[in-house]
Coordinates of C-alpha atoms in Angstrom, one line a residue:
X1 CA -24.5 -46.0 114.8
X2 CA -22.5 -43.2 113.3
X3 CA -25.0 -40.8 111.6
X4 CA -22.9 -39.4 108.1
X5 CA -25.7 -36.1 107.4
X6 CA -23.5 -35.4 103.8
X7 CA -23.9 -39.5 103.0
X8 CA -27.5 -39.6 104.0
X9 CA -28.3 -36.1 102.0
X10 CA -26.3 -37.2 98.8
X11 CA -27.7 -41.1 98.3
X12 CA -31.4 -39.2 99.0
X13 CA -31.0 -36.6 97.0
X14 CA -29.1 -38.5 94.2
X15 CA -31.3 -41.5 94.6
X16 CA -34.7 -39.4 93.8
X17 CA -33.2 -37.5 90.8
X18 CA -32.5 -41.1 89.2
X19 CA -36.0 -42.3 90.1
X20 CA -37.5 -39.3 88.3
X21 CA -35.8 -39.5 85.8
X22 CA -36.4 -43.4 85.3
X23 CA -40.4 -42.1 85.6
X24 CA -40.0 -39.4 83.3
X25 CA -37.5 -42.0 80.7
X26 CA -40.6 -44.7 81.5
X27 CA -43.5 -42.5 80.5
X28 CA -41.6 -40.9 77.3
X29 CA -40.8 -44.8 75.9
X30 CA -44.4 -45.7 76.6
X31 CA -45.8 -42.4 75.0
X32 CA -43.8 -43.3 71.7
X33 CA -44.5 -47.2 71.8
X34 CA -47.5 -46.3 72.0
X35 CA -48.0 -44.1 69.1
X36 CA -47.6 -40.3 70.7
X37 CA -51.5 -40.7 70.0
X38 CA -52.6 -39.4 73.6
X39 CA -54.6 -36.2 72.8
X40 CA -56.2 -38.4 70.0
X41 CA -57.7 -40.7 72.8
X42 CA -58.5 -37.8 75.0
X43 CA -60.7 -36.3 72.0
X44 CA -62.6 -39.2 70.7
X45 CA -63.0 -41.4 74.2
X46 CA -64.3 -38.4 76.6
X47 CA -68.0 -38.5 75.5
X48 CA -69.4 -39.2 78.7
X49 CA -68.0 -39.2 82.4
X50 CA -67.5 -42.7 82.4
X51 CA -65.3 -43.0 78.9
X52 CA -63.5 -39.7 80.3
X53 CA -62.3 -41.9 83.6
X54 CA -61.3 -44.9 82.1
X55 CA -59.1 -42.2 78.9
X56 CA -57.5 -40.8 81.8
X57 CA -56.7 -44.2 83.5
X58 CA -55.3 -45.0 79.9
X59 CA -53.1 -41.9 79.4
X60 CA -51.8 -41.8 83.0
X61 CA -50.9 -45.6 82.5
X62 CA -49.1 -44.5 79.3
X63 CA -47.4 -41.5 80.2
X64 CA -46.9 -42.5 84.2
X65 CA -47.7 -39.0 85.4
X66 CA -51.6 -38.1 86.7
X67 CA -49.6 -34.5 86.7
X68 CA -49.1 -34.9 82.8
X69 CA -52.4 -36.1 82.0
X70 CA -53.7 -33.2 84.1
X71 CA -52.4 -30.9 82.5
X72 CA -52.9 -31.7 79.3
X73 CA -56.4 -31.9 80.2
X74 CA -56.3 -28.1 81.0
X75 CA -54.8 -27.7 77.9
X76 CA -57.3 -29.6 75.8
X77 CA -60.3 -27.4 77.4
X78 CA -58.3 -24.2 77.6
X79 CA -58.4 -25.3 73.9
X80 CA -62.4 -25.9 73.4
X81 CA -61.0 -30.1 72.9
X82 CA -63.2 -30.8 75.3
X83 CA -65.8 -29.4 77.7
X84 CA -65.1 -28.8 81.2
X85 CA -67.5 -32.2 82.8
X86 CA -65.2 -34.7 80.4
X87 CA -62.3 -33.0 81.7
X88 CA -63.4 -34.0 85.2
X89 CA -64.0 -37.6 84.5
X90 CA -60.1 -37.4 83.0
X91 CA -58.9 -36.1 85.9
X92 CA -60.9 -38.6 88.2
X93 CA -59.2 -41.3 85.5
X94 CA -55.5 -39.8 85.7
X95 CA -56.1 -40.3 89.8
X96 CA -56.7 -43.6 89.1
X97 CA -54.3 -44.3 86.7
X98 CA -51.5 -42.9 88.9
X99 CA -51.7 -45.5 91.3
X100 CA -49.5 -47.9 88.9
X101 CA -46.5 -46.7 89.9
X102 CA -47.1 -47.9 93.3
X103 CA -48.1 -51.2 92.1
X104 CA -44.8 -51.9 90.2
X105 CA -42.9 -50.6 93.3
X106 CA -44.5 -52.8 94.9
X107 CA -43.2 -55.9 93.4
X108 CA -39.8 -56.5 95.1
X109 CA -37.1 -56.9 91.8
X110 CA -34.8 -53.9 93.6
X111 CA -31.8 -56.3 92.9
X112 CA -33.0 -57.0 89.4
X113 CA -32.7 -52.9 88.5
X114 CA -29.0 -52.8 87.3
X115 CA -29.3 -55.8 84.8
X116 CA -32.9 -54.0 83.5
X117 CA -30.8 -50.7 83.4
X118 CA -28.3 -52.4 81.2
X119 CA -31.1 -54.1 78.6
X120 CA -32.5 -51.0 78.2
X121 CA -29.1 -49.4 77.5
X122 CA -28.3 -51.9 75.0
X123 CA -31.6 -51.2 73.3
X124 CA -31.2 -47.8 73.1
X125 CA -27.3 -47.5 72.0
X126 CA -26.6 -50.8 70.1
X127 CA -29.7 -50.5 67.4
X128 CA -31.3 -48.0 65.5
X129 CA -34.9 -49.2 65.0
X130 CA -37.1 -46.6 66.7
X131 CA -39.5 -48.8 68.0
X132 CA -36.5 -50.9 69.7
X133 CA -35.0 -47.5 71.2
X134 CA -38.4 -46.7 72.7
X135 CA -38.6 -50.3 74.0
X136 CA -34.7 -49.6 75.7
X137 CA -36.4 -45.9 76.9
X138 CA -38.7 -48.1 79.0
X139 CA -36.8 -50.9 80.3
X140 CA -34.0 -48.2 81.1
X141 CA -36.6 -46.2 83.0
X142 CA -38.1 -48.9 84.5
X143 CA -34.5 -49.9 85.9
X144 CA -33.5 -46.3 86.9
X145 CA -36.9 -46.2 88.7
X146 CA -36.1 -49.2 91.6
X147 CA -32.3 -48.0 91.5
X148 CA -33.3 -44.7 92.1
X149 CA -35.5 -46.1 94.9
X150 CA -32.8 -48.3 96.6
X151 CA -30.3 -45.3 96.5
X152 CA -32.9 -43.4 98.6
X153 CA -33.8 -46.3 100.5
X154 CA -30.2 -46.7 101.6
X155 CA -30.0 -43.3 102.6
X156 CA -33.2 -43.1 105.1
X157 CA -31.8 -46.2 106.8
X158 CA -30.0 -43.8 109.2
X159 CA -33.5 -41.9 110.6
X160 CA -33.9 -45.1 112.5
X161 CA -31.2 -43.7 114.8
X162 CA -32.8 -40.2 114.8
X163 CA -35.0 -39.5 117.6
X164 CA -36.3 -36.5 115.9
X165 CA -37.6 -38.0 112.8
X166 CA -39.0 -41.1 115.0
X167 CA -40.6 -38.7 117.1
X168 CA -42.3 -36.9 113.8
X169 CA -43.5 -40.2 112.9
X170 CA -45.3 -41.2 116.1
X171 CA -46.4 -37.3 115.3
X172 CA -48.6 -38.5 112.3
X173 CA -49.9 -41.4 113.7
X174 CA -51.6 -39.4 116.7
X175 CA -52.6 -36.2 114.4
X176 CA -53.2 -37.4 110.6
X177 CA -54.0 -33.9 109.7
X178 CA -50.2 -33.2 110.6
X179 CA -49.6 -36.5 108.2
X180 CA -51.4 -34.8 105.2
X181 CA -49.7 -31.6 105.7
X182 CA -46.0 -33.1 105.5
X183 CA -47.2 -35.6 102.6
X184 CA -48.8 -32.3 100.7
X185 CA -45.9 -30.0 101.4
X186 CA -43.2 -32.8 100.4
X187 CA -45.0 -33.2 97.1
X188 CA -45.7 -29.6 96.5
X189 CA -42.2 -29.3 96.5
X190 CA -40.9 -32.5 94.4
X191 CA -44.1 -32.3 91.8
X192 CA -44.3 -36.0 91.7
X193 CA -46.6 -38.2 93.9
X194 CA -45.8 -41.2 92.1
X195 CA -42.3 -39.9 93.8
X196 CA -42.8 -39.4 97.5
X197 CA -45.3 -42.7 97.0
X198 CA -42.3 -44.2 96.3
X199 CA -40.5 -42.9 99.3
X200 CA -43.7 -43.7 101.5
X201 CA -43.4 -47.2 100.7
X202 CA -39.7 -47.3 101.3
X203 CA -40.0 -45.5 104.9
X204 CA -43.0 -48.0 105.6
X205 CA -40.8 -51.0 103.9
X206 CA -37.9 -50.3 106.5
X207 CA -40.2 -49.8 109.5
X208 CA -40.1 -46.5 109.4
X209 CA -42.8 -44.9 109.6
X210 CA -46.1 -47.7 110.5
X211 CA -49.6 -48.0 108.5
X212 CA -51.6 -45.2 110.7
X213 CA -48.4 -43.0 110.0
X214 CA -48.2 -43.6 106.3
X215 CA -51.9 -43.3 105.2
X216 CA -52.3 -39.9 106.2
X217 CA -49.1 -39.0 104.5
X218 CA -50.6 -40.9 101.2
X219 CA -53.8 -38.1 101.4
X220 CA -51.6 -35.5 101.5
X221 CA -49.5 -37.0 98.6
X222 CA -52.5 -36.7 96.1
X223 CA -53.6 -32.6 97.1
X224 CA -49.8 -32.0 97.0
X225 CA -49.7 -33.3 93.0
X226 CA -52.5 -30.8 91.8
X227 CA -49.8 -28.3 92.1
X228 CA -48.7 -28.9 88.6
X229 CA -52.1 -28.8 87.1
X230 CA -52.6 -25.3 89.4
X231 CA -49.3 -23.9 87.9
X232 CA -49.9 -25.1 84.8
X233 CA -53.3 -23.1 84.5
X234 CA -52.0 -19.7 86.1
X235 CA -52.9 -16.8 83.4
X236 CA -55.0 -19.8 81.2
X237 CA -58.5 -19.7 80.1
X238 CA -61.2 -19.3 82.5
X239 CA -61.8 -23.2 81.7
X240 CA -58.3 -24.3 82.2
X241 CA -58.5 -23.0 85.8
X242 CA -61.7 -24.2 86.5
X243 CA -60.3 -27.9 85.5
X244 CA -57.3 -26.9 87.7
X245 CA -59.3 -26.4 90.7
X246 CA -61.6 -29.2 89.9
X247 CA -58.8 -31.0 90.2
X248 CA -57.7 -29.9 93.8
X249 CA -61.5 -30.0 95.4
X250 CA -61.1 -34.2 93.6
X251 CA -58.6 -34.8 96.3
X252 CA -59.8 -32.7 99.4
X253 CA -63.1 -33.9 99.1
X254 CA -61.4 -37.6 99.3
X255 CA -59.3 -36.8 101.7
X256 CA -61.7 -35.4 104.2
X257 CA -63.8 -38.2 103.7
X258 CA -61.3 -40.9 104.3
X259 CA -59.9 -38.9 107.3
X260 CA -63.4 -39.2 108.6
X261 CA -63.3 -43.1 108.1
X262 CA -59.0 -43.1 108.7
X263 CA -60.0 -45.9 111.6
X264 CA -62.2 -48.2 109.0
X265 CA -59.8 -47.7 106.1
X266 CA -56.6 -48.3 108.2
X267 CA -58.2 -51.5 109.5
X268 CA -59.3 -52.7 106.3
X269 CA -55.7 -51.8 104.9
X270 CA -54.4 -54.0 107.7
X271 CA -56.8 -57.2 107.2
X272 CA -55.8 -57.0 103.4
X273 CA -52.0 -57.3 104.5
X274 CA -52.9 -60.4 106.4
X275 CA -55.0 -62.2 104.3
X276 CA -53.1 -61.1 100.8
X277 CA -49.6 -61.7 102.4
X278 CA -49.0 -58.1 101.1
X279 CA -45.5 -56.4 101.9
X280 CA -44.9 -53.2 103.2
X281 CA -44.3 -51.9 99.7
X282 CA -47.8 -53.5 98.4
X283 CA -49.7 -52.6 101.2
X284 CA -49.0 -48.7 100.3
X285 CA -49.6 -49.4 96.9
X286 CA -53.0 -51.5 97.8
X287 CA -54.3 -48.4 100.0
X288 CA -53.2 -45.7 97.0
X289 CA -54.9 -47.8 94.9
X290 CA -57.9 -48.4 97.3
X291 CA -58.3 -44.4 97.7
X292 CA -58.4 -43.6 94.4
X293 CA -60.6 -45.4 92.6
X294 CA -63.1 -45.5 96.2
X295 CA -62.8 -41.6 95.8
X296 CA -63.9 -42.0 91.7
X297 CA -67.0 -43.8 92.6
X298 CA -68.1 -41.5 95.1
X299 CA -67.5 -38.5 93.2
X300 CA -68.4 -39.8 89.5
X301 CA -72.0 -39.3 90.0
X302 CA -71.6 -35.7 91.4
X303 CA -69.5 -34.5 87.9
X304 CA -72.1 -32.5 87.4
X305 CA -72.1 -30.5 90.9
X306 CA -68.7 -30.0 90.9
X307 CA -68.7 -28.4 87.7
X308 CA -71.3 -26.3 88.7
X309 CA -68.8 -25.8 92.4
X310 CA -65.9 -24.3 89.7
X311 CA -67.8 -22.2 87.7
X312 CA -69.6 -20.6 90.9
X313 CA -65.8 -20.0 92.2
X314 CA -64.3 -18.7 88.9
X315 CA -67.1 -16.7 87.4
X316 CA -66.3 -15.5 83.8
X317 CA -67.2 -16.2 80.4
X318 CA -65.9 -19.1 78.6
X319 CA -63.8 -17.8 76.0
X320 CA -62.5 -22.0 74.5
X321 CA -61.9 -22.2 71.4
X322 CA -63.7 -25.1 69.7
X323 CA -61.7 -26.8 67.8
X324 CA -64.2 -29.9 66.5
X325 CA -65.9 -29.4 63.4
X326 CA -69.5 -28.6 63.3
X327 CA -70.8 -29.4 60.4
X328 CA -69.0 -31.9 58.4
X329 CA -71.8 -34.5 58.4
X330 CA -71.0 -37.8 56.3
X331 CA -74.4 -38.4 55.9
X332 CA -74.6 -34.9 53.8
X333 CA -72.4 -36.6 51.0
X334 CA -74.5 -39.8 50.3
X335 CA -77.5 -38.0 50.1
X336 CA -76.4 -34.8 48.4
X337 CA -72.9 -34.2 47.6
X338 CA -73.9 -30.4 47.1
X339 CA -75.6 -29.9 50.4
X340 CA -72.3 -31.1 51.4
X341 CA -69.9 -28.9 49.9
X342 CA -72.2 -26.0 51.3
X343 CA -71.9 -28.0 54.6
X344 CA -67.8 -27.7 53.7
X345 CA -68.0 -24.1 52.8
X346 CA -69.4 -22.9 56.1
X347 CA -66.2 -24.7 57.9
X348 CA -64.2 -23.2 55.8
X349 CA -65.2 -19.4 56.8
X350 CA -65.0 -20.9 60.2
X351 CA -61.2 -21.9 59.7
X352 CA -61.0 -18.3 58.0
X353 CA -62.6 -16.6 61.2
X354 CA -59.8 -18.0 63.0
X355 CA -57.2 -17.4 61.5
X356 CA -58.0 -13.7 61.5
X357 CA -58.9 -13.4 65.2
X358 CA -55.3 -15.2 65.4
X359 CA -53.5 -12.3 63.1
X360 CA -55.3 -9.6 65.3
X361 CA -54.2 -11.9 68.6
X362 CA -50.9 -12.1 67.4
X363 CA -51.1 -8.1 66.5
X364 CA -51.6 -7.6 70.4
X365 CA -49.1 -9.7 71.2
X366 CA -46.3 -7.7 69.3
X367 CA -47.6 -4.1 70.7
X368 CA -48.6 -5.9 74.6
X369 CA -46.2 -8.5 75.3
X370 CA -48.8 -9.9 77.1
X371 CA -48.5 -13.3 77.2
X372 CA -52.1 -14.2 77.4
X373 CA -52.4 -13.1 73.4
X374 CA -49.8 -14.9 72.5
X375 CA -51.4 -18.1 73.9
X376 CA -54.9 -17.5 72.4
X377 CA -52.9 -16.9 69.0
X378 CA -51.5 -20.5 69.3
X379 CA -54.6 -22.4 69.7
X380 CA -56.1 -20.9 67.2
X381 CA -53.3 -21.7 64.9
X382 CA -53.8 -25.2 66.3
X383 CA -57.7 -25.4 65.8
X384 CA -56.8 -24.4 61.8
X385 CA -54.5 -26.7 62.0
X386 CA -57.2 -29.7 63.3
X387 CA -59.8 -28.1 61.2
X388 CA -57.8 -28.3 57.8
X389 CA -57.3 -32.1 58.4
X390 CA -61.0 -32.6 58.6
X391 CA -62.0 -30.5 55.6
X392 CA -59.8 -32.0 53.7
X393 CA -61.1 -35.7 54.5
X394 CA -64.3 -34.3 54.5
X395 CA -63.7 -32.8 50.8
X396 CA -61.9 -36.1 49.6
X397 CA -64.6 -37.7 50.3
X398 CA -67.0 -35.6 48.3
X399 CA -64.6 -35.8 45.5
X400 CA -65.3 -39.7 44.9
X401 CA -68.9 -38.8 44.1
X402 CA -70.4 -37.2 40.5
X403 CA -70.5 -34.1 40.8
X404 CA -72.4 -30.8 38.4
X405 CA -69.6 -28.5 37.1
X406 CA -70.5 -25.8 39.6
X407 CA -70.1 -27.7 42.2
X408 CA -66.8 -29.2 41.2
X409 CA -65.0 -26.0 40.8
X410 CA -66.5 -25.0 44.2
X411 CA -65.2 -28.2 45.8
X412 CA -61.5 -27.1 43.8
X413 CA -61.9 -23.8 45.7
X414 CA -62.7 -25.3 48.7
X415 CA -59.6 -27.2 48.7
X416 CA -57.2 -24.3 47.4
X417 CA -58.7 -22.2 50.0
X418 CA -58.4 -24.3 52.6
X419 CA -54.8 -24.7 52.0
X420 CA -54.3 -20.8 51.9
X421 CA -56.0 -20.1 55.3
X422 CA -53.6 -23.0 56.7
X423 CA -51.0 -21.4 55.5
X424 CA -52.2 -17.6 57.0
X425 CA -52.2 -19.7 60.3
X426 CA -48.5 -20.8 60.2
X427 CA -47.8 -17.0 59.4
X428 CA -49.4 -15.6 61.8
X429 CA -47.6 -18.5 64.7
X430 CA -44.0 -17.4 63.1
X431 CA -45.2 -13.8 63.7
X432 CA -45.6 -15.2 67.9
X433 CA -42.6 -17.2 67.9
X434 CA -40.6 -13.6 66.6
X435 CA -41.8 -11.7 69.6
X436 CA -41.1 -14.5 72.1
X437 CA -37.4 -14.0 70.0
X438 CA -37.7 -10.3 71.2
X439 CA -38.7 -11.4 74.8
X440 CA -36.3 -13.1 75.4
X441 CA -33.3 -11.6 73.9
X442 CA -34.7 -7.7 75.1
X443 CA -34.8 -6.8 71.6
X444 CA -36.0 -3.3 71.7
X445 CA -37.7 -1.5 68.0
X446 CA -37.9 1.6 67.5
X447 CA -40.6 4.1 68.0
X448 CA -41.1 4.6 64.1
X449 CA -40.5 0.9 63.3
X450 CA -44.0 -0.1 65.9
X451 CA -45.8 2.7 63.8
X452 CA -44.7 1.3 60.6
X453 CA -45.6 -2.4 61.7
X454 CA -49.0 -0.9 62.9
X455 CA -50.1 0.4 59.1
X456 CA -48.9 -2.7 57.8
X457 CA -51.0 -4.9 60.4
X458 CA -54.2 -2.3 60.0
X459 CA -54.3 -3.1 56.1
X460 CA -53.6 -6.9 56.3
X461 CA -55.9 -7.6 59.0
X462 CA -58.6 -5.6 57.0
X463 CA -57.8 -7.5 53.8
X464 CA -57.6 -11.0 54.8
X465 CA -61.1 -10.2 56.8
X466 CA -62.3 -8.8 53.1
X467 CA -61.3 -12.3 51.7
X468 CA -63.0 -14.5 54.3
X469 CA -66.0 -12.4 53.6
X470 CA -65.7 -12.6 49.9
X471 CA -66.0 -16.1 50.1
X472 CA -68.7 -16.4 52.4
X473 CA -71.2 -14.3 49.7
X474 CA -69.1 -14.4 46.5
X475 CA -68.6 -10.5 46.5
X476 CA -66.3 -9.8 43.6
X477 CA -66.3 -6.2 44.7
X478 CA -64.6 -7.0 47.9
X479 CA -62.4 -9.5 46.2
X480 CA -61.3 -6.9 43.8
X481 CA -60.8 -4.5 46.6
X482 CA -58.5 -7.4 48.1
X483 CA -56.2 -7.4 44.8
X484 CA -55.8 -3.8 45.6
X485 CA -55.0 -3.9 49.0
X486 CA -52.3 -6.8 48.2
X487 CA -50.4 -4.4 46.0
X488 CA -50.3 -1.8 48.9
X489 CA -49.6 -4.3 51.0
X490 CA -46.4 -5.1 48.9
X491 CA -45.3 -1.7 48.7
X492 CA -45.6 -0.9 52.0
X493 CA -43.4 -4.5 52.9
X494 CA -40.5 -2.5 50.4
X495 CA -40.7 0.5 51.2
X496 CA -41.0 -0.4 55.4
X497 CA -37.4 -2.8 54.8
X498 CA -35.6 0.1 52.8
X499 CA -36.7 1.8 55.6
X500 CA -35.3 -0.1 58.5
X501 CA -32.3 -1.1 56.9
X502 CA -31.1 2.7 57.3
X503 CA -32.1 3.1 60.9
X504 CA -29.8 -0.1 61.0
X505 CA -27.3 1.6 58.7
X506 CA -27.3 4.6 61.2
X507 CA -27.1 2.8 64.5
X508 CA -30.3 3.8 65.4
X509 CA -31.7 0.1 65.3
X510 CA -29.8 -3.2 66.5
X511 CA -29.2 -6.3 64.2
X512 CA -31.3 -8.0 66.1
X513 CA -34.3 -5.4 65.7
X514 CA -34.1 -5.7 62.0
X515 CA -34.0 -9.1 61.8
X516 CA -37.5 -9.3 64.3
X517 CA -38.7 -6.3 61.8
X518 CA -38.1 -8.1 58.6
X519 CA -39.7 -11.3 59.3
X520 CA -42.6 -9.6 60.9
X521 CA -43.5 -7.9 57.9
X522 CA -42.5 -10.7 55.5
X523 CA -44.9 -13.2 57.1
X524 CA -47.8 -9.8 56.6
X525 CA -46.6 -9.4 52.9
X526 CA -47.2 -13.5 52.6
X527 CA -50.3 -13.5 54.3
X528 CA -51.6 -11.1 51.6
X529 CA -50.3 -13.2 49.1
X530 CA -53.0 -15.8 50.4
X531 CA -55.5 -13.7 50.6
X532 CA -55.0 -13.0 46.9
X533 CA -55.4 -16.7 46.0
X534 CA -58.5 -16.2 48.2
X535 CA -60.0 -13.2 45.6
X536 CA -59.0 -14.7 43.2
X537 CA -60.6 -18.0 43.5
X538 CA -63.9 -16.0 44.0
X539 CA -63.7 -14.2 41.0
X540 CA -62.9 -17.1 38.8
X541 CA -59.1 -16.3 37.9
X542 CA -58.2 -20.1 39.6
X543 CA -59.3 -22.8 38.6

């Protein structure tokens, strides 16, 4: 049999792009279809172990990546979302949920891919409902995905006739650990074990590689994809990396254990063939399946130890953000509406707390660069974000019972001042998103223009920190002092452009520069503006 390398390299190499992308297509259509709602579930089903596996079998299903799901679980604890034992019981789910992939490989419609290809192409070009499109995202996906998989089918046929590859294979049925290490290295390196799965149960499918070959390689598969979740959680939280390496011990722990039973396991792989009439393809799937969800159950009830395993290994203080209210109680409002608004008031300095930790993060970021600020900034911008939503319901709520008129122009600054510190928090992300401008594009500012953005920082830090605390004790001296300070701050936002625009003028300073120099102070002079509505709410000029 002539052996073409170039034709064998190109239908491999071209046949896994098109299945990733049909994964990647899949997962995006399903995501949308299903409402783009998936850090929703995460947040309201992950209050116990148990909900937290069967959110992450949900998510993975929807988004057909355990990677994905993974890392947005780092991201949702890096964030405070959720704590660090939920985000274990997701990440036991996502293992779970994975395993579908396989399963619908499994089901022999290779020849069926092109006509599923061309449904979902005439879904997504030939109408314009978006539901429909995301419907044609999926079937197009789905099609791409077995296409994808026959093009690389076609090009392994040829390592039948290579002695080297035939010898490797006999390789990992005699030394599994050698098995594990190609399966972990070949994912490492793809970032997809619903992808080398796939390519598993094609080499197994063609006689290939045999069942006490492929298992091993299937071990190795899962501790290859916690490389995303790993990556994903370099320079993170202290939590994110903890739910990172969670995430890796999962799958050695299962591994070693089913090494340790590899002659069981392959044997009860095998009877299951037989007495299921399973194909190759199924059989792989069946066994993924198999040692995910046995590797769950054995681990669910030790959540607790492994959390305490992570946190022994990364030592550090837990510096999440917690973005849930924490005292928005319905029950306040029915039995005093006033208690309630007090209960309102105190998320409200909460919301105001972080939005000026996020103006002094942001501050770092613009003198540091360091990347770590500019991240911390962000979630807090998103826990104001999360936290104006709820107020707001909170306070709408209130509104439909009788209220005293104290407590109805309170409730009326409440809501005004909500708005305002929402507002601070958008200022203070356009502030971030200027400096990754700068990154990127090496914009360099001058010695005199840092200084100048320094004094206008110092003073709008300070005041929106004198308007939080205003608030929080109705201190009309402070909010007086705040007027005062927002006049400077103006002043200084003129006199600092009149100022740049001649360094410009004289060459000293880029266009680029004065553009990142403008908007910086812009979004300061704005954030004063709020913190004038603030005041001035305290000392009874809004109403």
């Amino acid at each position: 049999m002539e052996f073409d390398v170039q034709k064998m390299i190109f239908e491999f190499v071209g046949g896994l792009g098109i299945f990733l992308f049909g994964i990647k297509l899949m997962g995006e259509g399903l995501q949308k279809s299903a409402g783009d709602k998936l850090r929703d579930i995460l947040d309201k089903f992950t209050t116990n172990p148990i909900m937290g596996i069967l959110a992450g079998i949900l998510v993975t299903v929807l988004i057909q990546s355990s990677s994905g799901t993974t890392v947005l679980t780092v991201g949702l604890v890096s964030a405070g979302f959720m704590t660090l034992r939920q985000a274990i019981g997701v990440i036991m789910g996502a293992n779970i949920g994975t395993t579908i992939t396989a399963f619908i490989i499994g089901f022999e419609i290779k020849e069926y891919s092109l006509p599923i290809i061309f449904i979902g192409t005439l879904l997504i070009f030939f109408f314009k409902n978006k539901k429909i499109h995301n419907i044609g995202e999926v079937f197009f996906g789905f099609g791409a995905l077995f296409f994808g998989l026959e093009l690389m089918g076609d090009g392994m046929k040829p390592l039948r006739s290579f002695e080297a590859f035939h010898d490797l294979t006999v390789s990992m049925s005699q030394q599994p650990l050698l098995g594990v290490l190609v399966g972990t290295i070949f994912t490492v390196i793809v970032q997809s074990s619903s992808a080398t799965i796939g390519i598993l149960q094609e080499l197994h499918g063609q006689g290939l590689i045999d069942i006490q070959g492929a298992l091993p390689v299937l071990f190795g598969d899962n501790i290859g994809t916690t490389i995303t979740a790993v990556l994903a959680s370099i320079g993170a939280s202290v939590a994110a990396r903890r739910a990172a390496l969670t995430h890796v011990i999962f799958n050695l722990i299962g591994t070693a254990i089913f090494l340790i039973i590899l002659k069981f396991f392959t044997s009860v792989i095998s009877a299951l063939q037989m007495n299921l009439g399973l194909g190759p393809e199924m059989t792989i799937a069946f066994a993924h399946g198999i040692f995910n969800t046995t590797n769950t159950l054995i681990q669910a009830p030790f959540i607790g130890g492994l959390a305490w395993l992570v946190t022994k290994i990364i030592p550090g203080e837990d510096l999440a953000i917690e973005y849930k209210p924490k005292h928005l109680d319905p029950l306040f409002i029915e039995q005093s509406p006033s208690i309630a608004l007090g209960q309102a008031k105190e998320e409200v300095l909460r919301m105001g707390k972080f939005a000026s930790i996020g103006l002094e993060e942001a501050k770092q970021y613009v003198f540091t660069k360091q990347q770590k600020h500019a991240e911390i900034a962000m979630q807090l911008e998103d826990a104001i974000n999360n936290l104006d939503r709820k107020i707001t319901d909170y306070l709408v709520m209130i509104s439909s019972y009788d209220m005293s008129n104290a407590d109805s122009r309170q409730h009326s600054i409440l809501m005004d001042t909500v708005r305002d510190i929402e507002r601070i928090g958008d200022h203070f992300e356009n502030i971030v998103e200027l400096v990754d401008y700068q990154i990127s594009n090496k914009v360099k500012l001058t010695e005199q223009a840092q200084q100048d953005l320094n004094e206008m920082f110092e003073i709008t830090v300070s005041t929106l920190k004198d308007a939080i605390q205003s608030l929080d004790d109705h201190n009309t001296t402070l909010a007086t002092k705040v007027l005062k300070a927002e006049e400077t701050i103006d002043k200084l936002e003129r006199t600092f452009r009149k100022k740049h625009i001649i360094r410009i003028n004289e060459g000293v300073c880029s266009g680029q520069a004065g553009i990142v120099f403008v908007d910086i102070i812009s979004n300061l002079e704005r954030i004063g503006d709020h913190c004038v509505n603030i005041a001035e709410a305290v000392l009874g000029y809004r109403n």
